[in-house]
mmCIF file of C-alpha atoms in Angstrom:
data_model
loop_
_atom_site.group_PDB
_atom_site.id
_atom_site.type_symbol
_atom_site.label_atom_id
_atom_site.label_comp_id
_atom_site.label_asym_id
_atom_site.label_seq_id
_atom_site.Cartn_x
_atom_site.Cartn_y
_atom_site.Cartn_z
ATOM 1 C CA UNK A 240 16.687 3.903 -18.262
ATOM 2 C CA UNK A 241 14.507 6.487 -20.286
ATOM 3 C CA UNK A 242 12.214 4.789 -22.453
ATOM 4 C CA UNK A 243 11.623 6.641 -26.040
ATOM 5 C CA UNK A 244 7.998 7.914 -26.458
ATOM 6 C CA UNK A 245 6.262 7.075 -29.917
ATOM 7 C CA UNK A 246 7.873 10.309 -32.263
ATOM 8 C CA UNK A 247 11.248 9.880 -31.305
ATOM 9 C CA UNK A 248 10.558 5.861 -32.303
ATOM 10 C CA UNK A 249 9.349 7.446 -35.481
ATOM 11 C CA UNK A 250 12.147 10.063 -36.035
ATOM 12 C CA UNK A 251 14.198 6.675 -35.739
ATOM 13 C CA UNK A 252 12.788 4.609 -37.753
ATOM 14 C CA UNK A 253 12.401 7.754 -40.193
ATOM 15 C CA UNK A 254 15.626 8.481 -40.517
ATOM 16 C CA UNK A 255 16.754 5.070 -40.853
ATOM 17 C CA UNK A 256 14.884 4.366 -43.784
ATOM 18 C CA UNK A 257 15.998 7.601 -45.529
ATOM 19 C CA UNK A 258 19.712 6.217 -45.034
ATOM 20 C CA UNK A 259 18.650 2.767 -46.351
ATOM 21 C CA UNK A 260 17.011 4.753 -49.147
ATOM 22 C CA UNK A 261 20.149 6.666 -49.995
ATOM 23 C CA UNK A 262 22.158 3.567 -49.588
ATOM 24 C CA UNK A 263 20.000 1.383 -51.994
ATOM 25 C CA UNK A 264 20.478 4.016 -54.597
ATOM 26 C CA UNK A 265 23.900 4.649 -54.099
ATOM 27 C CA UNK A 266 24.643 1.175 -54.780
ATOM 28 C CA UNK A 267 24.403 -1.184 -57.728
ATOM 29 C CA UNK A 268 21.158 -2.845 -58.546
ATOM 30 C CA UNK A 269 22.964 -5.655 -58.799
ATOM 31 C CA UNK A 270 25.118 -6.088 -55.560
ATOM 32 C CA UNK A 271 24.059 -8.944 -53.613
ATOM 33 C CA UNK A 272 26.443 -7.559 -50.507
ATOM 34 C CA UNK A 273 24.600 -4.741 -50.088
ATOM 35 C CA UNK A 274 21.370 -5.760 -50.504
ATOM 36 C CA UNK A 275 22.239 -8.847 -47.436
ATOM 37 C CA UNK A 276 23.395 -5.839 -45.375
ATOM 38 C CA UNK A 277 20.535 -4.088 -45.342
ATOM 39 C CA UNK A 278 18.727 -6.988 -44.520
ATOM 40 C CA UNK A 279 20.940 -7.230 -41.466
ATOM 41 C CA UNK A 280 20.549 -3.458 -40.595
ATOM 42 C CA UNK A 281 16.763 -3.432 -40.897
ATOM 43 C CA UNK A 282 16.098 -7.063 -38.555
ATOM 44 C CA UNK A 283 18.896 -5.178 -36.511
ATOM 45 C CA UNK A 284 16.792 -2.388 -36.106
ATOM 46 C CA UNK A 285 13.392 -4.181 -35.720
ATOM 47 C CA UNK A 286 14.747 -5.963 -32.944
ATOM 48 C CA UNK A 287 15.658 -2.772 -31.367
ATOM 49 C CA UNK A 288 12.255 -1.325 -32.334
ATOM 50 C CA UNK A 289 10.484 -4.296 -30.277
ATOM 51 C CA UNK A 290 12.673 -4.289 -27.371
ATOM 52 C CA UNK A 291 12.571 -0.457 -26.835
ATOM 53 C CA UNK A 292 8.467 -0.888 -27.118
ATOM 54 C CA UNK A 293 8.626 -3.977 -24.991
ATOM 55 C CA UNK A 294 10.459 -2.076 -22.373
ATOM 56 C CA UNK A 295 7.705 1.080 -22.740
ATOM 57 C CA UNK A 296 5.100 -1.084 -21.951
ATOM 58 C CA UNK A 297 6.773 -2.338 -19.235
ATOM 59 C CA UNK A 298 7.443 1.309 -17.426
ATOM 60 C CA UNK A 299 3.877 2.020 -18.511
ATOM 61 C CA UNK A 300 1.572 -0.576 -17.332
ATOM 62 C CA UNK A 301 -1.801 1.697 -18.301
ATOM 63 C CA UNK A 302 -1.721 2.158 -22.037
ATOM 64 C CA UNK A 303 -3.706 2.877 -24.947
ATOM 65 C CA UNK A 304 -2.669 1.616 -28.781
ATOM 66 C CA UNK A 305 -4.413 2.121 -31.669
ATOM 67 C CA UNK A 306 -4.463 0.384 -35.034
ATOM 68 C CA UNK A 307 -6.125 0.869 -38.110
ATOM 69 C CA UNK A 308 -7.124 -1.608 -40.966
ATOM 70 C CA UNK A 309 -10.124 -0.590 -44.139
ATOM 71 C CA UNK A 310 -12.497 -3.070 -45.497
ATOM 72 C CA UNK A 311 -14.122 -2.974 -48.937
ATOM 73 C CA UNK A 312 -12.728 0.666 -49.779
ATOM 74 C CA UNK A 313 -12.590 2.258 -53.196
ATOM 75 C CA UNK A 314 -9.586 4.096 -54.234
ATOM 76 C CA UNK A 315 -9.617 7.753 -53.313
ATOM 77 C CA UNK A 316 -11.490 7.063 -49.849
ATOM 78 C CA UNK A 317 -8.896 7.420 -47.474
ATOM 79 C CA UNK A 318 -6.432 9.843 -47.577
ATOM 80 C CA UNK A 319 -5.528 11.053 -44.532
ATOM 81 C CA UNK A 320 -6.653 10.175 -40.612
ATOM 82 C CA UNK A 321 -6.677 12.941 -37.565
ATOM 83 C CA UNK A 322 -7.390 11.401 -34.000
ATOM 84 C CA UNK A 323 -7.548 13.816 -30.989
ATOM 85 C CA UNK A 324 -7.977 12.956 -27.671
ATOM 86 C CA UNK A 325 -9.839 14.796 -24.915
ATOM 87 C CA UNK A 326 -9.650 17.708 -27.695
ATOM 88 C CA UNK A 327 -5.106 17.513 -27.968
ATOM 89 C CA UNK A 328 -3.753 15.696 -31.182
ATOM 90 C CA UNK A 329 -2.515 12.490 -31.217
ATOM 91 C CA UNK A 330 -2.634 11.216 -34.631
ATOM 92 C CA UNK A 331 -1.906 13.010 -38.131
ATOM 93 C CA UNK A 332 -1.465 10.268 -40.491
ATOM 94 C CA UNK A 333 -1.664 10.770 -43.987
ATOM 95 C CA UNK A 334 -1.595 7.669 -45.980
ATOM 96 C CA UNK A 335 -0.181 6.494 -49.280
ATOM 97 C CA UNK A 336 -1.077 4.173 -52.305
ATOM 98 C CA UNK A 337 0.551 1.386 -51.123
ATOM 99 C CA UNK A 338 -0.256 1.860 -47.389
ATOM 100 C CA UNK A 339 -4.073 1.498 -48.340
ATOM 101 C CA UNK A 340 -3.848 -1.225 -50.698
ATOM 102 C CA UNK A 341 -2.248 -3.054 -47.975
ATOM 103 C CA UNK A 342 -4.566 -1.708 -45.490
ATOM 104 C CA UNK A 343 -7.844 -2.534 -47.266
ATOM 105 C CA UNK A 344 -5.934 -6.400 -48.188
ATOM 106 C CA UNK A 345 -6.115 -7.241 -44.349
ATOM 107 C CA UNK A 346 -3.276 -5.235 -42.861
ATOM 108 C CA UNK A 347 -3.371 -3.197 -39.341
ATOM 109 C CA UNK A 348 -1.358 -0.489 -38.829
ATOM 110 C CA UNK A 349 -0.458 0.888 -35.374
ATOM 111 C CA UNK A 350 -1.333 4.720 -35.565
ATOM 112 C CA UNK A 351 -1.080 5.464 -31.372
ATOM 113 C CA UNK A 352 0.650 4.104 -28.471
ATOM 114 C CA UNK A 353 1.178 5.831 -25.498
ATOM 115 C CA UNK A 354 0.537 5.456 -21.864
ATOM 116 C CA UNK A 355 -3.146 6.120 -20.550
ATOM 117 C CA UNK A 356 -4.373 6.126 -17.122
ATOM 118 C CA UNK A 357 -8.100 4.749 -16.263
ATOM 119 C CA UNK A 358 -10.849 7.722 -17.207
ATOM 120 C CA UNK A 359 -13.253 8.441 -20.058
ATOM 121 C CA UNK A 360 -12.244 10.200 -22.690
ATOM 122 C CA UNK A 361 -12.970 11.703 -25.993
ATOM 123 C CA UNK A 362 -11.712 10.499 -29.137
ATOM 124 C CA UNK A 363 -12.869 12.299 -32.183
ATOM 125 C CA UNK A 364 -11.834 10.360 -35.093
ATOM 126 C CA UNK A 365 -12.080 12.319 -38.588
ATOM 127 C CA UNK A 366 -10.821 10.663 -41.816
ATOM 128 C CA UNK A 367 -10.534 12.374 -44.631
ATOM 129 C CA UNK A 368 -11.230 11.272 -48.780
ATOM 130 C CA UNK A 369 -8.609 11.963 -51.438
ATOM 131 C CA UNK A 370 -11.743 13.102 -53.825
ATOM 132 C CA UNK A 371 -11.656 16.636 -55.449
ATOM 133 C CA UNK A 372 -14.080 17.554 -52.560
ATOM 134 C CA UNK A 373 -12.209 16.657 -49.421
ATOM 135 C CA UNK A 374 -15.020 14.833 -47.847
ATOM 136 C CA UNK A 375 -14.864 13.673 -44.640
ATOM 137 C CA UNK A 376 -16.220 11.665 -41.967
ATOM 138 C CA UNK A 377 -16.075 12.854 -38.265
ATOM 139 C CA UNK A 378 -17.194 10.202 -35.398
ATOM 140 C CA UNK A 379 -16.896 10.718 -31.616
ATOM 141 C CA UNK A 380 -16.432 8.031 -29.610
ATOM 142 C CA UNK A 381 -16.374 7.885 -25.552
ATOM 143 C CA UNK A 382 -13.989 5.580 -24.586
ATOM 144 C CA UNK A 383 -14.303 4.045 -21.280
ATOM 145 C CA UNK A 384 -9.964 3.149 -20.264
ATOM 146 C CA UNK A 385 -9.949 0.242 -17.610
ATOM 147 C CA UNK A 386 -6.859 -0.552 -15.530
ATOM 148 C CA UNK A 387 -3.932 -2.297 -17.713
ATOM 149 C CA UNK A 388 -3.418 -2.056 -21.491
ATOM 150 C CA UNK A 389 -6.353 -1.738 -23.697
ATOM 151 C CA UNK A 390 -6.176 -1.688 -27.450
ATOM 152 C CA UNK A 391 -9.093 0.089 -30.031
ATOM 153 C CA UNK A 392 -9.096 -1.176 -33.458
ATOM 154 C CA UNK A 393 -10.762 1.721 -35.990
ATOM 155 C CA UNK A 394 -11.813 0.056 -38.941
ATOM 156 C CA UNK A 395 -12.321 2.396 -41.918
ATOM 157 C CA UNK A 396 -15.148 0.828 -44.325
ATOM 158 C CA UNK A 397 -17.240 1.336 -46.858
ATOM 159 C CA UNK A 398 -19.563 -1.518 -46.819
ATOM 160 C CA UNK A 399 -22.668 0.428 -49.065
ATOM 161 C CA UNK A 400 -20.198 1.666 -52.079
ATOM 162 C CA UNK A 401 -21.299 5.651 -50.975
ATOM 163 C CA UNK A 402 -19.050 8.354 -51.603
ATOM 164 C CA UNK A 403 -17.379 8.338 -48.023
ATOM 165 C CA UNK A 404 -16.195 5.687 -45.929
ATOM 166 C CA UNK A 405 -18.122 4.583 -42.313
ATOM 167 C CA UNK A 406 -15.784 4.203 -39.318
ATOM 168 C CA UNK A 407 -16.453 1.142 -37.089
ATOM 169 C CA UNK A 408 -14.677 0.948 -33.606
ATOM 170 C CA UNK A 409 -13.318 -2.018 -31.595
ATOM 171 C CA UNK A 410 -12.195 -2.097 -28.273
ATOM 172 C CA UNK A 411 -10.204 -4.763 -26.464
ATOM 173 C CA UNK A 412 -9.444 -4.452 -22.584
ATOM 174 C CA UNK A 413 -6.560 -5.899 -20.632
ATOM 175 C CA UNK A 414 -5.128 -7.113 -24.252
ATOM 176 C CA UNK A 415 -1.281 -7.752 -23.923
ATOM 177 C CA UNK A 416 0.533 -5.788 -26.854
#
C-alpha cells in the first residue's frame, strides 16, 4: 500500500475544502440538509486524514513533525514562515487573520511531517512580519534526530512588545504522534 506524503495530503484536503466551499454557496443559507452533509463529508474525510497519517507513521518509524503555536503577538507580526532543512525547503506557510488569532489564543498547527532518519541537521527557521518593512527574523537551529519519532515545537513570540517577534524552539524525542 503506498502511503501519501504530506502535499498530496494537502492537495486533498485542498481541494476538498474548495468543493465544500462551492457547495456551501451553491446552496441555501438556510438548508439544514446540506449543512448535516457536509458535516458528514468533512468527519468522513478527517477520519481518512488520520488513518492515512496513522498508516505513514507506521511505514516510517523515524520521523520528524513540526508544529507551530505564537504567544503574546501583536497583529502584523507574523505573516508568513519558511523552514529549510539541511539548506532544501520544507515549509512555505503563509498565514492568515484567522490562522494567527487562533495561533496566538493557544492553538498548534502542524507545519512538517515527514520521515527523518537519525543525523544532525540544519534547520533555518525565518519568519517573516506583515509590517510595511518586511522584517524578519532568521534563527538556525542544529537539531540533533534520535532513533524513533521526534517532534519540535517553534513557538513564535514576542514577549518584550519590539517590532519583531523571537522564535523559541522545543524538542521532544521518542514522542508518539
Amino acid at each position: 500500500m503506498s502511503v501519501p506524503t504530506t502535499k498530496q495530503l494537502a492537495t486533498l484536503v485542498l481541494s476538498f475544502t474548495l468543493w465544500l466551499t462551492a457547495t456551501v454557496q451553491a446552496e441555501t443559507v438556510g438548508s439544514t440538509h446540506t449543512l448535516s452533509e457536509l458535516t458528514s463529508a468533512t468527519l468522513e474525510l478527517r477520519q481518512s486524514l488520520l488513518a492515512a497519517e496513522e498508516d505513514f507513521f507506521h511505514l516510517n518509524p523515524n520521523t520528524l513533525t513540526i508544529y507551530i503555536n505564537a504567544d503574546n503577538l501583536s497583529d502584523g507580526l507574523l505573516n508568513e514562515i519558511t523552514i529549510t532543512l539541511d539548506s532544501k525547503s520544507v515549509v512555505e506557510q503563509r498565514f492568515i487573520a484567522d490562522e494567527i488569532r487562533a495561533l496566538s489564543n493557544g492553538a498548534m498547527k502542524k507545519i512538517y511531517a515527514a520521515p527523518l532518519e537519525p543525523g544532525s541537521y540544519e534547520i533555518k527557521t525565518v519568519v517573516k512580519t506583515s509590517t510595511t518593512n518586511d522584517e524578519q527574523n532568521t534563527t538556525t537551529l542544529i537539531l540533533v534526530k534520535g532513533i524513533g519519532h521526534e517532534t519540535l515545537k517553534i513557538t513564535v513570540a514576542n514577549p518584550l512588545q519590539k517590532r519583531r517577534p523571537e522564535l523559541f524552539f522545543e524538542q521532544q524525542r521518542g514522542a508518539t504522534p
